[in-house]
């Protein structure tokens, strides 16, 4: 139970870090500076990875709760 909460806290901190990482990229897009396309693709890829990681964690938590 405690490890599940720690995992969720780590995931939340990770998502918060991704949001902080995305803010300057969004600002660059608004200013239309060169070289932002790669940054956008990188950020989208990282965000997709984080979302899939959280979904897997959710499934693990649900299956653990059902087996108890």
PDB file of N, CA and C in Angstrom:
ATOM      1  N   UNK A   1       0.830  -1.200   0.000  1.00  0.00           N
ATOM      2  CA  UNK A   1       0.000   0.000   0.000  1.00  0.00           C
ATOM      3  C   UNK A   1       0.868   1.255   0.000  1.00  0.00           C
ATOM      4  N   UNK A   2       1.883   1.269   0.838  1.00  0.00           N
ATOM      5  CA  UNK A   2       2.753   2.442   0.907  1.00  0.00           C
ATOM      6  C   UNK A   2       3.554   2.596  -0.380  1.00  0.00           C
ATOM      7  N   UNK A   3       4.000   1.463  -0.951  1.00  0.00           N
ATOM      8  CA  UNK A   3       4.763   1.529  -2.195  1.00  0.00           C
ATOM      9  C   UNK A   3       3.904   2.052  -3.336  1.00  0.00           C
ATOM     10  N   UNK A   4       2.617   1.707  -3.331  1.00  0.00           N
ATOM     11  CA  UNK A   4       1.715   2.213  -4.361  1.00  0.00           C
ATOM     12  C   UNK A   4       1.618   3.731  -4.288  1.00  0.00           C
ATOM     13  N   UNK A   5       1.503   4.252  -3.078  1.00  0.00           N
ATOM     14  CA  UNK A   5       1.415   5.707  -2.914  1.00  0.00           C
ATOM     15  C   UNK A   5       2.710   6.381  -3.336  1.00  0.00           C
ATOM     16  N   UNK A   6       3.843   5.775  -2.985  1.00  0.00           N
ATOM     17  CA  UNK A   6       5.131   6.347  -3.381  1.00  0.00           C
ATOM     18  C   UNK A   6       5.246   6.365  -4.904  1.00  0.00           C
ATOM     19  N   UNK A   7       4.800   5.295  -5.549  1.00  0.00           N
ATOM     20  CA  UNK A   7       4.825   5.242  -7.012  1.00  0.00           C
ATOM     21  C   UNK A   7       3.964   6.323  -7.635  1.00  0.00           C
ATOM     22  N   UNK A   8       2.787   6.547  -7.073  1.00  0.00           N
ATOM     23  CA  UNK A   8       1.911   7.593  -7.600  1.00  0.00           C
ATOM     24  C   UNK A   8       2.510   8.976  -7.376  1.00  0.00           C
ATOM     25  N   UNK A   9       3.161   9.185  -6.229  1.00  0.00           N
ATOM     26  CA  UNK A   9       3.803  10.476  -5.961  1.00  0.00           C
ATOM     27  C   UNK A   9       4.930  10.715  -6.957  1.00  0.00           C
ATOM     28  N   UNK A  10       5.731   9.676  -7.214  1.00  0.00           N
ATOM     29  CA  UNK A  10       6.824   9.813  -8.183  1.00  0.00           C
ATOM     30  C   UNK A  10       6.267  10.116  -9.568  1.00  0.00           C
ATOM     31  N   UNK A  11       5.182   9.438  -9.957  1.00  0.00           N
ATOM     32  CA  UNK A  11       4.574   9.695 -11.262  1.00  0.00           C
ATOM     33  C   UNK A  11       4.045  11.122 -11.344  1.00  0.00           C
ATOM     34  N   UNK A  12       3.442  11.613 -10.260  1.00  0.00           N
ATOM     35  CA  UNK A  12       2.925  12.984 -10.257  1.00  0.00           C
ATOM     36  C   UNK A  12       4.060  13.994 -10.371  1.00  0.00           C
ATOM     37  N   UNK A  13       5.156  13.751  -9.658  1.00  0.00           N
ATOM     38  CA  UNK A  13       6.308  14.648  -9.763  1.00  0.00           C
ATOM     39  C   UNK A  13       6.892  14.623 -11.170  1.00  0.00           C
ATOM     40  N   UNK A  14       6.901  13.435 -11.778  1.00  0.00           N
ATOM     41  CA  UNK A  14       7.426  13.300 -13.135  1.00  0.00           C
ATOM     42  C   UNK A  14       6.565  14.085 -14.122  1.00  0.00           C
ATOM     43  N   UNK A  15       5.248  13.965 -13.975  1.00  0.00           N
ATOM     44  CA  UNK A  15       4.340  14.708 -14.856  1.00  0.00           C
ATOM     45  C   UNK A  15       4.507  16.207 -14.637  1.00  0.00           C
ATOM     46  N   UNK A  16       4.672  16.630 -13.377  1.00  0.00           N
ATOM     47  CA  UNK A  16       4.915  18.045 -13.101  1.00  0.00           C
ATOM     48  C   UNK A  16       6.189  18.528 -13.761  1.00  0.00           C
ATOM     49  N   UNK A  17       7.222  17.699 -13.741  1.00  0.00           N
ATOM     50  CA  UNK A  17       8.472  18.056 -14.416  1.00  0.00           C
ATOM     51  C   UNK A  17       8.294  18.166 -15.915  1.00  0.00           C
ATOM     52  N   UNK A  18       7.474  17.286 -16.493  1.00  0.00           N
ATOM     53  CA  UNK A  18       7.210  17.357 -17.931  1.00  0.00           C
ATOM     54  C   UNK A  18       6.474  18.646 -18.267  1.00  0.00           C
ATOM     55  N   UNK A  19       5.518  19.038 -17.429  1.00  0.00           N
ATOM     56  CA  UNK A  19       4.786  20.285 -17.679  1.00  0.00           C
ATOM     57  C   UNK A  19       5.735  21.473 -17.627  1.00  0.00           C
ATOM     58  N   UNK A  20       6.634  21.483 -16.631  1.00  0.00           N
ATOM     59  CA  UNK A  20       7.616  22.567 -16.542  1.00  0.00           C
ATOM     60  C   UNK A  20       8.523  22.549 -17.766  1.00  0.00           C
ATOM     61  N   UNK A  21       8.841  21.350 -18.274  1.00  0.00           N
ATOM     62  CA  UNK A  21       9.666  21.212 -19.471  1.00  0.00           C
ATOM     63  C   UNK A  21       8.930  21.737 -20.702  1.00  0.00           C
ATOM     64  N   UNK A  22       7.607  21.574 -20.738  1.00  0.00           N
ATOM     65  CA  UNK A  22       6.833  21.979 -21.911  1.00  0.00           C
ATOM     66  C   UNK A  22       6.601  23.483 -21.990  1.00  0.00           C
ATOM     67  N   UNK A  23       6.603  24.176 -20.860  1.00  0.00           N
ATOM     68  CA  UNK A  23       6.280  25.605 -20.878  1.00  0.00           C
ATOM     69  C   UNK A  23       7.194  26.426 -21.785  1.00  0.00           C
ATOM     70  N   UNK A  24       8.533  26.289 -21.716  1.00  0.00           N
ATOM     71  CA  UNK A  24       9.362  27.079 -22.630  1.00  0.00           C
ATOM     72  C   UNK A  24       9.175  26.690 -24.088  1.00  0.00           C
ATOM     73  N   UNK A  25       8.850  25.416 -24.331  1.00  0.00           N
ATOM     74  CA  UNK A  25       8.627  24.987 -25.714  1.00  0.00           C
ATOM     75  C   UNK A  25       7.377  25.649 -26.267  1.00  0.00           C
ATOM     76  N   UNK A  26       6.332  25.715 -25.454  1.00  0.00           N
ATOM     77  CA  UNK A  26       5.104  26.386 -25.890  1.00  0.00           C
ATOM     78  C   UNK A  26       5.384  27.862 -26.153  1.00  0.00           C
ATOM     79  N   UNK A  27       6.198  28.470 -25.305  1.00  0.00           N
ATOM     80  CA  UNK A  27       6.570  29.866 -25.501  1.00  0.00           C
ATOM     81  C   UNK A  27       7.334  30.041 -26.807  1.00  0.00           C
ATOM     82  N   UNK A  28       8.243  29.112 -27.114  1.00  0.00           N
ATOM     83  CA  UNK A  28       8.985  29.172 -28.375  1.00  0.00           C
ATOM     84  C   UNK A  28       8.048  29.039 -29.569  1.00  0.00           C
ATOM     85  N   UNK A  29       7.059  28.174 -29.449  1.00  0.00           N
ATOM     86  CA  UNK A  29       6.111  27.997 -30.551  1.00  0.00           C
ATOM     87  C   UNK A  29       5.335  29.285 -30.781  1.00  0.00           C
ATOM     88  N   UNK A  30       4.968  29.954 -29.707  1.00  0.00           N
ATOM     89  CA  UNK A  30       4.251  31.215 -29.852  1.00  0.00           C
ATOM     90  C   UNK A  30       5.128  32.267 -30.539  1.00  0.00           C
ATOM     91  N   UNK A  31       6.428  32.220 -30.275  1.00  0.00           N
ATOM     92  CA  UNK A  31       7.341  33.166 -30.917  1.00  0.00           C
ATOM     93  C   UNK A  31       7.803  32.682 -32.285  1.00  0.00           C
ATOM     94  N   UNK A  32       7.510  31.430 -32.632  1.00  0.00           N
ATOM     95  CA  UNK A  32       7.839  30.838 -33.929  1.00  0.00           C
ATOM     96  C   UNK A  32       9.334  30.910 -34.217  1.00  0.00           C
ATOM     97  N   UNK A  33      10.142  30.513 -33.237  1.00  0.00           N
ATOM     98  CA  UNK A  33      11.585  30.470 -33.469  1.00  0.00           C
ATOM     99  C   UNK A  33      11.933  29.185 -34.218  1.00  0.00           C
ATOM    100  N   UNK A  34      13.108  29.184 -34.840  1.00  0.00           N
ATOM    101  CA  UNK A  34      13.502  28.013 -35.626  1.00  0.00           C
ATOM    102  C   UNK A  34      13.967  26.893 -34.702  1.00  0.00           C
ATOM    103  N   UNK A  35      13.820  25.673 -35.174  1.00  0.00           N
ATOM    104  CA  UNK A  35      14.284  24.519 -34.422  1.00  0.00           C
ATOM    105  C   UNK A  35      13.319  24.027 -33.362  1.00  0.00           C
ATOM    106  N   UNK A  36      12.107  24.529 -33.352  1.00  0.00           N
ATOM    107  CA  UNK A  36      11.173  24.107 -32.307  1.00  0.00           C
ATOM    108  C   UNK A  36      10.431  22.831 -32.685  1.00  0.00           C
ATOM    109  N   UNK A  37      10.442  22.475 -33.972  1.00  0.00           N
ATOM    110  CA  UNK A  37       9.696  21.285 -34.385  1.00  0.00           C
ATOM    111  C   UNK A  37      10.239  20.040 -33.695  1.00  0.00           C
ATOM    112  N   UNK A  38      11.560  19.930 -33.639  1.00  0.00           N
ATOM    113  CA  UNK A  38      12.159  18.774 -32.966  1.00  0.00           C
ATOM    114  C   UNK A  38      11.810  18.772 -31.491  1.00  0.00           C
ATOM    115  N   UNK A  39      11.828  19.937 -30.865  1.00  0.00           N
ATOM    116  CA  UNK A  39      11.489  20.022 -29.446  1.00  0.00           C
ATOM    117  C   UNK A  39      10.037  19.623 -29.214  1.00  0.00           C
ATOM    118  N   UNK A  40       9.160  20.050 -30.107  1.00  0.00           N
ATOM    119  CA  UNK A  40       7.743  19.692 -29.971  1.00  0.00           C
ATOM    120  C   UNK A  40       7.577  18.179 -30.086  1.00  0.00           C
ATOM    121  N   UNK A  41       8.224  17.587 -31.093  1.00  0.00           N
ATOM    122  CA  UNK A  41       8.113  16.141 -31.272  1.00  0.00           C
ATOM    123  C   UNK A  41       8.692  15.396 -30.076  1.00  0.00           C
ATOM    124  N   UNK A  42       9.803  15.882 -29.552  1.00  0.00           N
ATOM    125  CA  UNK A  42      10.408  15.264 -28.375  1.00  0.00           C
ATOM    126  C   UNK A  42       9.474  15.357 -27.174  1.00  0.00           C
ATOM    127  N   UNK A  43       8.886  16.526 -26.968  1.00  0.00           N
ATOM    128  CA  UNK A  43       7.988  16.715 -25.832  1.00  0.00           C
ATOM    129  C   UNK A  43       6.745  15.838 -25.960  1.00  0.00           C
ATOM    130  N   UNK A  44       6.198  15.735 -27.170  1.00  0.00           N
ATOM    131  CA  UNK A  44       5.017  14.897 -27.376  1.00  0.00           C
ATOM    132  C   UNK A  44       5.359  13.432 -27.118  1.00  0.00           C
ATOM    133  N   UNK A  45       6.535  13.009 -27.577  1.00  0.00           N
ATOM    134  CA  UNK A  45       6.959  11.632 -27.334  1.00  0.00           C
ATOM    135  C   UNK A  45       7.136  11.335 -25.860  1.00  0.00           C
ATOM    136  N   UNK A  46       7.767  12.261 -25.147  1.00  0.00           N
ATOM    137  CA  UNK A  46       7.968  12.073 -23.708  1.00  0.00           C
ATOM    138  C   UNK A  46       6.629  12.055 -22.989  1.00  0.00           C
ATOM    139  N   UNK A  47       5.734  12.955 -23.370  1.00  0.00           N
ATOM    140  CA  UNK A  47       4.420  13.008 -22.740  1.00  0.00           C
ATOM    141  C   UNK A  47       3.639  11.720 -22.993  1.00  0.00           C
ATOM    142  N   UNK A  48       3.722  11.196 -24.218  1.00  0.00           N
ATOM    143  CA  UNK A  48       3.044   9.935 -24.523  1.00  0.00           C
ATOM    144  C   UNK A  48       3.625   8.795 -23.693  1.00  0.00           C
ATOM    145  N   UNK A  49       4.944   8.807 -23.511  1.00  0.00           N
ATOM    146  CA  UNK A  49       5.570   7.789 -22.673  1.00  0.00           C
ATOM    147  C   UNK A  49       5.104   7.867 -21.236  1.00  0.00           C
ATOM    148  N   UNK A  50       4.993   9.080 -20.719  1.00  0.00           N
ATOM    149  CA  UNK A  50       4.537   9.265 -19.340  1.00  0.00           C
ATOM    150  C   UNK A  50       3.097   8.797 -19.187  1.00  0.00           C
ATOM    151  N   UNK A  51       2.251   9.132 -20.151  1.00  0.00           N
ATOM    152  CA  UNK A  51       0.844   8.728 -20.077  1.00  0.00           C
ATOM    153  C   UNK A  51       0.724   7.205 -20.113  1.00  0.00           C
ATOM    154  N   UNK A  52       1.486   6.556 -20.999  1.00  0.00           N
ATOM    155  CA  UNK A  52       1.411   5.095 -21.058  1.00  0.00           C
ATOM    156  C   UNK A  52       1.951   4.466 -19.778  1.00  0.00           C
ATOM    157  N   UNK A  53       2.998   5.070 -19.189  1.00  0.00           N
ATOM    158  CA  UNK A  53       3.544   4.562 -17.925  1.00  0.00           C
ATOM    159  C   UNK A  53       2.502   4.652 -16.822  1.00  0.00           C
ATOM    160  N   UNK A  54       1.790   5.785 -16.752  1.00  0.00           N
ATOM    161  CA  UNK A  54       0.771   5.965 -15.713  1.00  0.00           C
ATOM    162  C   UNK A  54      -0.377   4.979 -15.922  1.00  0.00           C
ATOM    163  N   UNK A  55      -0.759   4.739 -17.177  1.00  0.00           N
ATOM    164  CA  UNK A  55      -1.827   3.771 -17.437  1.00  0.00           C
ATOM    165  C   UNK A  55      -1.422   2.371 -16.992  1.00  0.00           C
ATOM    166  N   UNK A  56      -0.166   2.005 -17.269  1.00  0.00           N
ATOM    167  CA  UNK A  56       0.309   0.692 -16.828  1.00  0.00           C
ATOM    168  C   UNK A  56       0.298   0.611 -15.306  1.00  0.00           C
ATOM    169  N   UNK A  57       0.710   1.673 -14.641  1.00  0.00           N
ATOM    170  CA  UNK A  57       0.702   1.680 -13.181  1.00  0.00           C
ATOM    171  C   UNK A  57      -0.719   1.542 -12.649  1.00  0.00           C
ATOM    172  N   UNK A  58      -1.663   2.228 -13.307  1.00  0.00           N
ATOM    173  CA  UNK A  58      -3.064   2.127 -12.887  1.00  0.00           C
ATOM    174  C   UNK A  58      -3.547   0.688 -12.994  1.00  0.00           C
ATOM    175  N   UNK A  59      -3.237   0.039 -14.123  1.00  0.00           N
ATOM    176  CA  UNK A  59      -3.666  -1.346 -14.306  1.00  0.00           C
ATOM    177  C   UNK A  59      -3.052  -2.240 -13.242  1.00  0.00           C
ATOM    178  N   UNK A  60      -1.778  -1.998 -12.920  1.00  0.00           N
ATOM    179  CA  UNK A  60      -1.133  -2.798 -11.881  1.00  0.00           C
ATOM    180  C   UNK A  60      -1.807  -2.578 -10.535  1.00  0.00           C
ATOM    181  N   UNK A  61      -2.128  -1.323 -10.223  1.00  0.00           N
ATOM    182  CA  UNK A  61      -2.767  -1.026  -8.944  1.00  0.00           C
ATOM    183  C   UNK A  61      -4.145  -1.665  -8.865  1.00  0.00           C
ATOM    184  N   UNK A  62      -4.901  -1.598  -9.968  1.00  0.00           N
ATOM    185  CA  UNK A  62      -6.244  -2.177  -9.976  1.00  0.00           C
ATOM    186  C   UNK A  62      -6.161  -3.694  -9.829  1.00  0.00           C
ATOM    187  N   UNK A  63      -5.231  -4.326 -10.547  1.00  0.00           N
ATOM    188  CA  UNK A  63      -5.123  -5.785 -10.451  1.00  0.00           C
ATOM    189  C   UNK A  63      -4.664  -6.215  -9.062  1.00  0.00           C
ATOM    190  N   UNK A  64      -3.776  -5.434  -8.438  1.00  0.00           N
ATOM    191  CA  UNK A  64      -3.351  -5.756  -7.072  1.00  0.00           C
ATOM    192  C   UNK A  64      -4.521  -5.619  -6.103  1.00  0.00           C
ATOM    193  N   UNK A  65      -5.340  -4.598  -6.295  1.00  0.00           N
ATOM    194  CA  UNK A  65      -6.477  -4.394  -5.401  1.00  0.00           C
ATOM    195  C   UNK A  65      -7.507  -5.517  -5.563  1.00  0.00           C
ATOM    196  N   UNK A  66      -7.677  -6.001  -6.795  1.00  0.00           N
ATOM    197  CA  UNK A  66      -8.654  -7.061  -7.026  1.00  0.00           C
ATOM    198  C   UNK A  66      -8.180  -8.402  -6.485  1.00  0.00           C
ATOM    199  N   UNK A  67      -6.866  -8.625  -6.477  1.00  0.00           N
ATOM    200  CA  UNK A  67      -6.369  -9.924  -6.022  1.00  0.00           C
ATOM    201  C   UNK A  67      -6.274 -10.018  -4.510  1.00  0.00           C
ATOM    202  N   UNK A  68      -6.408  -8.905  -3.815  1.00  0.00           N
ATOM    203  CA  UNK A  68      -6.295  -8.937  -2.348  1.00  0.00           C
ATOM    204  C   UNK A  68      -7.537  -9.501  -1.711  1.00  0.00           C
TER     205      UNK A  68
END
